[in-house]
Amino acid sequence: MTNLSEFSSQLADTAEAVAASLVTVHAARPISGSVVGDDLILTVAHVLNGDEVTVSTPDGRHLTASVVGRDPGSDLALLRAGGLSLAPLSPAPAPRVGELLLAVGRPERGPQASLGLLRQSGLERGWLPAGAEPFPGVSGGALVDVCGGLVGVLNAGTPRRGLLAVPAARALKVAELLSQTGRVPRGYLGLATQPVVLPGTGAVGDMQDTPQDGRPPQEDGRSPRGPWDRAWGPEGRGPWGGRGPWGKPGPRGGQGPRGPWDREGGDPRSAGRGRGRDEDGRAGGWGRGPRWPEGTRLGLTAVQVETGSPAAQAGLKVGDILLSLDGEGVRHPRELLERVQSRAGDTLTARILRGGEEQDVALTVGER
């Protein structure tokens, strides 16, 4: 019991120490901000409406902070508050599976914390699952290890459910770029792709009858169903219901959720399939259509490689199938875009399938 009490006391001490480097950001709704440098604060961008915002410090001061820049790719914004005089958080080593983590925020009512457990290795579309319960105002707060080292900057307003964090290394890089230039270069590969079901993985139907984009035909031979929504629809609607894949309006007829480019959220009659609302009031959520049979592998087949692009320089060719980036699978072109748009200049390990054999390719993300 003594050891447990000591451990509990240590967690409380850690939460208190971390909270001393957090501020309250009075945005569209009160959120948290993590101090990462002299007068510099990282917070989430999606609730900041103007170029200035008021922040409250742990000692009760109210300061005006200017928005230095925003990064849509990570949903982070960098604030500068003159005279802040708070110690910045220090990055921690990469956490291991099974490690306890603390989600610490400073909403209006004062410091709050939630205990989590890192349940898996790797990232989910560039995000680190916090393994902790979200609470109002946690976004912009700090995900830390039991010693108080910064593991990530929290965000409860992502398209995916649950409390996630931008990994500390990426968050601090974003802060550095924003402080220097006010922007984060947008990454690109110069690669056009479409989803494909990999042969021999238990996909529905005969692979020879499967369209190249990986959508198995229905039993009645009509419009195919895909993994990202319920149906493509008899009237030629796109895979996200009433809007086609390029965002052009289609016949809704009261059916189908809105797509990932529609910021207004999902049709309430399509519960569980469209984009809902999260704790921070932000539309989010990938379509939740029927699952592929267990064992099915999806990849992205290259249908076009731009001449002179990063993809071409890495040796990628039309017909190559992209399986993963840095060990994390990619199943949709939109997901690929999200994964690379904030990684300009980074070199990723791309696993591809070419001629029936898997191989790793070093792929440096370009900038534009």
Short mmCIF file of C-alpha atoms in Angstrom, two decimals:
data_model
loop_
_atom_site.label_atom_id
_atom_site.label_comp_id
_atom_site.label_asym_id
_atom_site.label_seq_id
_atom_site.Cartn_x
_atom_site.Cartn_y
_atom_site.Cartn_z
CA MET A 1 0.00 0.00 0.00
CA THR A 2 2.87 2.35 0.80
CA ASN A 3 4.34 1.88 -2.67
CA LEU A 4 0.96 2.56 -4.26
CA SER A 5 0.53 5.71 -2.19
CA GLU A 6 3.98 6.89 -3.16
CA PHE A 7 3.25 6.23 -6.83
CA SER A 8 -0.04 8.13 -6.58
CA SER A 9 1.75 11.02 -4.93
CA GLN A 10 4.35 11.02 -7.69
CA LEU A 11 1.64 11.22 -10.36
CA ALA A 12 0.05 14.14 -8.53
CA ASP A 13 3.42 15.89 -8.31
CA THR A 14 3.97 15.34 -12.04
CA ALA A 15 0.54 16.72 -12.94
CA GLU A 16 1.17 19.78 -10.75
CA ALA A 17 4.57 20.44 -12.30
CA VAL A 18 3.26 20.07 -15.86
CA ALA A 19 0.27 22.32 -15.14
CA ALA A 20 2.72 25.08 -14.21
CA SER A 21 3.75 25.14 -17.89
CA LEU A 22 0.18 25.28 -19.20
CA VAL A 23 -2.13 28.24 -19.80
CA THR A 24 -5.83 28.66 -20.42
CA VAL A 25 -6.58 29.88 -23.94
CA HIS A 26 -9.84 31.85 -24.11
CA ALA A 27 -10.83 30.98 -27.68
CA ALA A 28 -14.24 30.07 -29.11
CA ARG A 29 -14.37 27.84 -26.04
CA PRO A 30 -11.77 27.68 -23.28
CA ILE A 31 -8.95 25.26 -24.10
CA SER A 32 -5.41 24.65 -22.92
CA GLY A 33 -2.05 25.78 -24.23
CA SER A 34 1.37 24.19 -23.74
CA VAL A 35 4.42 26.41 -23.24
CA VAL A 36 7.18 25.28 -25.60
CA GLY A 37 9.59 28.23 -25.59
CA ASP A 38 10.18 31.79 -24.45
CA ASP A 39 6.75 33.45 -24.67
CA LEU A 40 5.65 30.65 -27.08
CA ILE A 41 2.54 28.51 -26.64
CA LEU A 42 1.25 25.61 -28.72
CA THR A 43 -2.47 24.97 -28.85
CA VAL A 44 -5.03 23.60 -31.29
CA ALA A 45 -5.93 25.74 -34.27
CA HIS A 46 -9.52 24.76 -35.00
CA VAL A 47 -11.05 26.90 -32.22
CA LEU A 48 -9.02 30.07 -32.89
CA ASN A 49 -11.10 32.56 -34.87
CA GLY A 50 -8.90 35.66 -34.87
CA ASP A 51 -5.29 36.77 -34.81
CA GLU A 52 -5.26 37.55 -31.09
CA VAL A 53 -6.49 35.68 -28.05
CA THR A 54 -6.36 36.11 -24.29
CA VAL A 55 -4.46 33.57 -22.22
CA SER A 56 -4.55 33.07 -18.44
CA THR A 57 -1.41 31.98 -16.61
CA PRO A 58 -1.18 29.73 -13.54
CA ASP A 59 -0.47 32.78 -11.35
CA GLY A 60 -3.65 34.52 -12.47
CA ARG A 61 -2.30 36.95 -15.07
CA HIS A 62 -4.25 37.67 -18.26
CA LEU A 63 -2.10 38.29 -21.33
CA THR A 64 -2.87 39.06 -24.95
CA ALA A 65 -1.29 36.50 -27.25
CA SER A 66 -0.88 36.90 -31.00
CA VAL A 67 -1.28 34.00 -33.41
CA VAL A 68 2.13 33.52 -35.03
CA GLY A 69 0.87 30.89 -37.45
CA ARG A 70 -1.35 27.87 -37.98
CA ASP A 71 -0.62 24.44 -39.39
CA PRO A 72 -3.74 22.74 -40.80
CA GLY A 73 -1.89 19.45 -41.18
CA SER A 74 -1.37 19.01 -37.44
CA ASP A 75 -4.19 21.35 -36.34
CA LEU A 76 -1.65 23.25 -34.25
CA ALA A 77 -1.30 26.99 -33.78
CA LEU A 78 1.61 28.87 -32.24
CA LEU A 79 0.89 31.81 -29.94
CA ARG A 80 3.30 34.46 -28.71
CA ALA A 81 2.51 36.15 -25.38
CA GLY A 82 4.98 38.81 -24.29
CA GLY A 83 6.04 38.59 -20.66
CA LEU A 84 4.80 35.01 -20.27
CA SER A 85 7.81 33.93 -18.17
CA LEU A 86 6.80 30.28 -17.79
CA ALA A 87 9.15 27.31 -18.02
CA PRO A 88 8.72 25.39 -21.28
CA LEU A 89 7.97 21.68 -21.35
CA SER A 90 10.83 19.36 -22.27
CA PRO A 91 10.37 16.45 -24.70
CA ALA A 92 10.41 12.88 -23.40
CA PRO A 93 11.81 9.77 -25.10
CA ALA A 94 9.35 7.94 -27.33
CA PRO A 95 6.90 6.06 -25.07
CA ARG A 96 6.72 2.27 -25.02
CA VAL A 97 3.64 0.07 -25.19
CA GLY A 98 2.23 -0.36 -21.69
CA GLU A 99 3.69 2.91 -20.40
CA LEU A 100 1.46 5.11 -18.26
CA LEU A 101 0.79 8.58 -19.63
CA LEU A 102 -0.86 11.65 -18.14
CA ALA A 103 -3.13 13.96 -20.12
CA VAL A 104 -2.88 17.33 -18.37
CA GLY A 105 -4.88 20.42 -19.29
CA ARG A 106 -5.73 23.81 -17.85
CA PRO A 107 -9.33 24.72 -18.69
CA GLU A 108 -11.06 27.59 -16.90
CA ARG A 109 -11.63 25.66 -13.69
CA GLY A 110 -7.94 25.02 -13.16
CA PRO A 111 -5.63 22.09 -13.80
CA GLN A 112 -7.17 18.74 -14.69
CA ALA A 113 -5.56 15.40 -15.47
CA SER A 114 -6.51 12.02 -16.87
CA LEU A 115 -4.46 8.83 -16.65
CA GLY A 116 -3.89 6.72 -19.76
CA LEU A 117 -1.99 3.72 -21.02
CA LEU A 118 -0.18 3.46 -24.34
CA ARG A 119 -1.92 0.44 -25.82
CA GLN A 120 -0.14 0.04 -29.14
CA SER A 121 3.03 0.92 -30.96
CA GLY A 122 3.07 3.27 -33.92
CA LEU A 123 0.79 6.13 -34.87
CA GLU A 124 -2.72 6.34 -36.27
CA ARG A 125 -2.53 8.54 -39.36
CA GLY A 126 0.21 10.54 -37.70
CA TRP A 127 -1.57 10.80 -34.33
CA LEU A 128 -0.59 9.20 -31.04
CA PRO A 129 -3.53 7.68 -29.10
CA ALA A 130 -3.39 9.10 -25.59
CA GLY A 131 -5.20 6.17 -24.00
CA ALA A 132 -6.81 8.63 -21.54
CA GLU A 133 -10.32 9.95 -21.18
CA PRO A 134 -10.84 13.43 -22.66
CA PHE A 135 -12.32 16.26 -20.61
CA PRO A 136 -13.62 19.69 -21.66
CA GLY A 137 -10.75 22.03 -22.45
CA VAL A 138 -8.09 19.31 -22.71
CA SER A 139 -7.21 20.22 -26.29
CA GLY A 140 -3.90 22.06 -26.41
CA GLY A 141 -2.80 20.44 -23.18
CA ALA A 142 0.18 18.16 -22.68
CA LEU A 143 0.46 14.39 -22.87
CA VAL A 144 3.40 13.53 -20.61
CA ASP A 145 5.15 10.50 -19.15
CA VAL A 146 5.22 9.89 -15.40
CA CYS A 147 8.36 12.03 -15.15
CA GLY A 148 6.67 15.01 -16.80
CA GLY A 149 8.41 14.79 -20.17
CA LEU A 150 6.35 15.98 -23.12
CA VAL A 151 5.07 13.08 -25.23
CA GLY A 152 2.61 15.07 -27.33
CA VAL A 153 0.21 18.00 -27.61
CA LEU A 154 -3.37 16.86 -27.02
CA ASN A 155 -6.32 17.25 -29.35
CA ALA A 156 -9.86 16.01 -28.69
CA GLY A 157 -11.13 17.59 -31.91
CA THR A 158 -9.64 15.31 -34.56
CA PRO A 159 -11.68 13.47 -37.20
CA ARG A 160 -10.97 10.26 -35.31
CA ARG A 161 -12.71 9.48 -32.05
CA GLY A 162 -10.93 9.59 -28.73
CA LEU A 163 -8.16 11.71 -27.29
CA LEU A 164 -5.13 11.90 -29.56
CA ALA A 165 -1.86 13.81 -29.50
CA VAL A 166 0.54 15.27 -32.02
CA PRO A 167 3.83 13.54 -31.13
CA ALA A 168 6.23 15.85 -29.33
CA ALA A 169 8.94 15.75 -32.01
CA ARG A 170 6.47 16.75 -34.70
CA ALA A 171 4.77 19.37 -32.52
CA LEU A 172 8.06 21.04 -31.62
CA LYS A 173 9.12 21.01 -35.27
CA VAL A 174 5.85 22.70 -36.22
CA ALA A 175 6.45 25.29 -33.50
CA GLU A 176 9.96 25.97 -34.80
CA LEU A 177 8.78 26.41 -38.40
CA LEU A 178 5.88 28.64 -37.40
CA SER A 179 8.12 30.82 -35.24
CA GLN A 180 10.58 31.25 -38.13
CA THR A 181 8.28 31.73 -41.12
CA GLY A 182 4.71 31.72 -39.82
CA ARG A 183 3.87 28.67 -41.93
CA VAL A 184 4.61 24.98 -42.32
CA PRO A 185 5.53 23.91 -45.85
CA ARG A 186 3.00 21.56 -47.41
CA GLY A 187 4.39 18.17 -48.31
CA TYR A 188 3.63 16.29 -51.50
CA LEU A 189 4.74 13.16 -53.33
CA GLY A 190 3.54 13.75 -56.90
CA LEU A 191 1.73 10.43 -56.82
CA ALA A 192 -1.85 9.69 -57.90
CA THR A 193 -3.29 6.56 -56.28
CA GLN A 194 -6.45 4.56 -55.84
CA PRO A 195 -7.31 1.81 -53.34
CA VAL A 196 -6.77 -1.79 -54.35
CA VAL A 197 -7.46 -5.12 -52.69
CA LEU A 198 -4.33 -7.23 -52.57
CA PRO A 199 -4.66 -10.70 -54.10
CA GLY A 200 -4.93 -13.71 -51.86
CA THR A 201 -6.07 -11.90 -48.72
CA GLY A 202 -9.60 -13.15 -48.38
CA ALA A 203 -11.33 -10.36 -50.29
CA VAL A 204 -14.94 -10.73 -51.35
CA GLY A 205 -15.51 -12.27 -54.76
CA ASP A 206 -13.15 -13.31 -57.53
CA MET A 207 -10.19 -10.94 -57.81
CA GLN A 208 -10.49 -10.98 -61.60
CA ASP A 209 -13.96 -9.47 -61.27
CA THR A 210 -12.88 -6.85 -58.76
CA PRO A 211 -12.55 -3.29 -60.09
CA GLN A 212 -9.04 -1.85 -60.01
CA ASP A 213 -9.90 0.51 -57.20
CA GLY A 214 -10.58 -2.40 -54.90
CA ARG A 215 -14.40 -2.17 -54.61
CA PRO A 216 -15.89 -5.69 -54.82
CA PRO A 217 -19.06 -5.96 -56.93
CA GLN A 218 -22.38 -6.57 -55.21
CA GLU A 219 -24.10 -9.88 -55.70
CA ASP A 220 -26.73 -8.32 -57.96
CA GLY A 221 -24.03 -6.74 -60.14
CA ARG A 222 -25.17 -3.20 -59.41
CA SER A 223 -23.24 -0.34 -57.84
CA PRO A 224 -20.25 -1.59 -55.81
CA ARG A 225 -19.84 -1.13 -52.09
CA GLY A 226 -16.60 0.21 -50.65
CA PRO A 227 -14.91 0.14 -47.28
CA TRP A 228 -15.42 3.85 -46.60
CA ASP A 229 -19.20 4.03 -46.79
CA ARG A 230 -22.35 1.98 -47.14
CA ALA A 231 -22.89 2.24 -50.88
CA TRP A 232 -21.97 4.14 -53.99
CA GLY A 233 -25.67 4.43 -54.75
CA PRO A 234 -27.83 3.56 -57.76
CA GLU A 235 -27.82 7.16 -58.98
CA GLY A 236 -24.05 7.49 -59.33
CA ARG A 237 -23.36 9.16 -56.03
CA GLY A 238 -19.78 9.12 -54.80
CA PRO A 239 -18.55 6.94 -51.95
CA TRP A 240 -19.48 9.60 -49.38
CA GLY A 241 -23.19 9.74 -50.14
CA GLY A 242 -24.59 12.87 -51.76
CA ARG A 243 -21.23 14.33 -52.78
CA GLY A 244 -18.90 12.88 -55.33
CA PRO A 245 -15.21 12.30 -54.65
CA TRP A 246 -14.32 15.77 -55.97
CA GLY A 247 -16.81 17.55 -53.73
CA LYS A 248 -19.34 18.24 -56.50
CA PRO A 249 -22.94 18.12 -55.31
CA GLY A 250 -24.88 15.01 -56.25
CA PRO A 251 -28.49 13.93 -55.74
CA ARG A 252 -28.89 13.56 -52.00
CA GLY A 253 -32.57 12.77 -51.72
CA GLY A 254 -32.13 12.74 -47.98
CA GLN A 255 -29.70 9.84 -48.17
CA GLY A 256 -26.05 9.38 -47.38
CA PRO A 257 -23.68 11.23 -45.07
CA ARG A 258 -21.66 14.22 -46.07
CA GLY A 259 -18.13 13.60 -47.21
CA PRO A 260 -14.74 14.33 -45.67
CA TRP A 261 -14.55 17.69 -47.44
CA ASP A 262 -17.88 18.85 -46.03
CA ARG A 263 -17.21 20.74 -42.81
CA GLU A 264 -20.85 20.75 -41.68
CA GLY A 265 -20.90 17.17 -40.37
CA GLY A 266 -22.97 14.11 -41.15
CA ASP A 267 -26.64 13.61 -41.84
CA PRO A 268 -28.23 12.71 -38.48
CA ARG A 269 -30.16 9.97 -40.23
CA SER A 270 -26.85 8.34 -41.15
CA ALA A 271 -25.66 7.90 -37.58
CA GLY A 272 -22.43 5.98 -37.35
CA ARG A 273 -21.56 6.52 -41.00
CA GLY A 274 -20.89 10.23 -41.40
CA ARG A 275 -18.98 12.90 -39.58
CA GLY A 276 -20.14 13.60 -36.04
CA ARG A 277 -19.24 16.19 -33.44
CA ASP A 278 -16.53 15.81 -30.87
CA GLU A 279 -15.86 17.22 -27.42
CA ASP A 280 -14.49 20.43 -28.91
CA GLY A 281 -17.46 20.87 -31.23
CA ARG A 282 -15.55 20.05 -34.40
CA ALA A 283 -16.93 17.94 -37.20
CA GLY A 284 -15.04 14.71 -37.56
CA GLY A 285 -15.00 11.03 -38.31
CA TRP A 286 -14.24 8.89 -41.34
CA GLY A 287 -17.17 7.05 -42.87
CA ARG A 288 -17.94 3.82 -41.04
CA GLY A 289 -19.08 1.45 -43.71
CA PRO A 290 -19.10 -2.34 -43.68
CA ARG A 291 -15.86 -4.05 -42.82
CA TRP A 292 -13.79 -6.05 -45.26
CA PRO A 293 -13.46 -9.75 -44.43
CA GLU A 294 -10.80 -10.44 -41.85
CA GLY A 295 -7.42 -10.92 -43.46
CA THR A 296 -8.13 -8.57 -46.36
CA ARG A 297 -5.21 -6.26 -47.15
CA LEU A 298 -5.73 -2.95 -48.87
CA GLY A 299 -3.09 -0.81 -50.49
CA LEU A 300 -2.81 2.12 -52.87
CA THR A 301 -1.88 1.40 -56.45
CA ALA A 302 0.02 4.14 -58.29
CA VAL A 303 -1.93 5.23 -61.36
CA GLN A 304 0.25 8.26 -62.15
CA VAL A 305 3.73 9.39 -61.12
CA GLU A 306 4.53 13.05 -61.82
CA THR A 307 7.76 13.54 -63.74
CA GLY A 308 10.54 14.87 -61.50
CA SER A 309 8.38 14.52 -58.38
CA PRO A 310 9.59 13.09 -55.07
CA ALA A 311 7.84 9.84 -55.92
CA ALA A 312 9.62 9.65 -59.28
CA GLN A 313 12.98 10.48 -57.70
CA ALA A 314 12.45 7.62 -55.24
CA GLY A 315 11.94 5.26 -58.16
CA LEU A 316 8.21 4.64 -57.80
CA LYS A 317 6.44 3.51 -60.96
CA VAL A 318 2.90 3.24 -62.22
CA GLY A 319 1.53 -0.08 -61.01
CA ASP A 320 3.49 -0.12 -57.76
CA ILE A 321 1.26 -0.76 -54.75
CA LEU A 322 1.97 1.33 -51.66
CA LEU A 323 1.43 -0.79 -48.55
CA SER A 324 2.67 1.40 -45.71
CA LEU A 325 4.61 4.50 -44.69
CA ASP A 326 7.00 4.14 -41.77
CA GLY A 327 5.36 0.83 -40.92
CA GLU A 328 1.80 2.18 -40.83
CA GLY A 329 -0.61 0.95 -43.51
CA VAL A 330 -2.34 3.33 -45.94
CA ARG A 331 -5.78 2.43 -47.28
CA HIS A 332 -7.12 5.59 -48.91
CA PRO A 333 -5.70 8.43 -51.05
CA ARG A 334 -7.10 11.00 -48.63
CA GLU A 335 -5.26 9.29 -45.79
CA LEU A 336 -2.02 9.39 -47.79
CA LEU A 337 -2.47 13.12 -48.35
CA GLU A 338 -3.02 13.75 -44.65
CA ARG A 339 0.01 11.69 -43.74
CA VAL A 340 2.48 13.62 -45.91
CA GLN A 341 1.12 17.16 -46.01
CA SER A 342 2.94 18.22 -42.84
CA ARG A 343 6.06 16.12 -43.44
CA ALA A 344 7.84 18.24 -46.07
CA GLY A 345 11.55 17.46 -46.04
CA ASP A 346 11.16 14.25 -44.01
CA THR A 347 12.36 10.94 -45.40
CA LEU A 348 9.83 8.15 -44.95
CA THR A 349 10.19 4.42 -45.46
CA ALA A 350 7.63 3.33 -48.03
CA ARG A 351 6.89 -0.37 -48.34
CA ILE A 352 5.68 -1.22 -51.83
CA LEU A 353 4.60 -4.31 -53.72
CA ARG A 354 6.20 -4.62 -57.15
CA GLY A 355 6.18 -7.71 -59.33
CA GLY A 356 4.79 -9.80 -56.48
CA GLU A 357 7.61 -8.88 -54.11
CA GLU A 358 7.59 -6.42 -51.22
CA GLN A 359 10.43 -3.94 -50.86
CA ASP A 360 11.26 -0.80 -48.88
CA VAL A 361 11.93 2.50 -50.62
CA ALA A 362 13.30 5.70 -49.04
CA LEU A 363 10.85 8.45 -49.97
CA THR A 364 11.65 12.10 -49.21
CA VAL A 365 8.53 14.26 -49.03
CA GLY A 366 8.71 17.31 -51.28
CA GLU A 367 7.51 20.84 -50.58
CA ARG A 368 5.15 23.18 -52.37
#
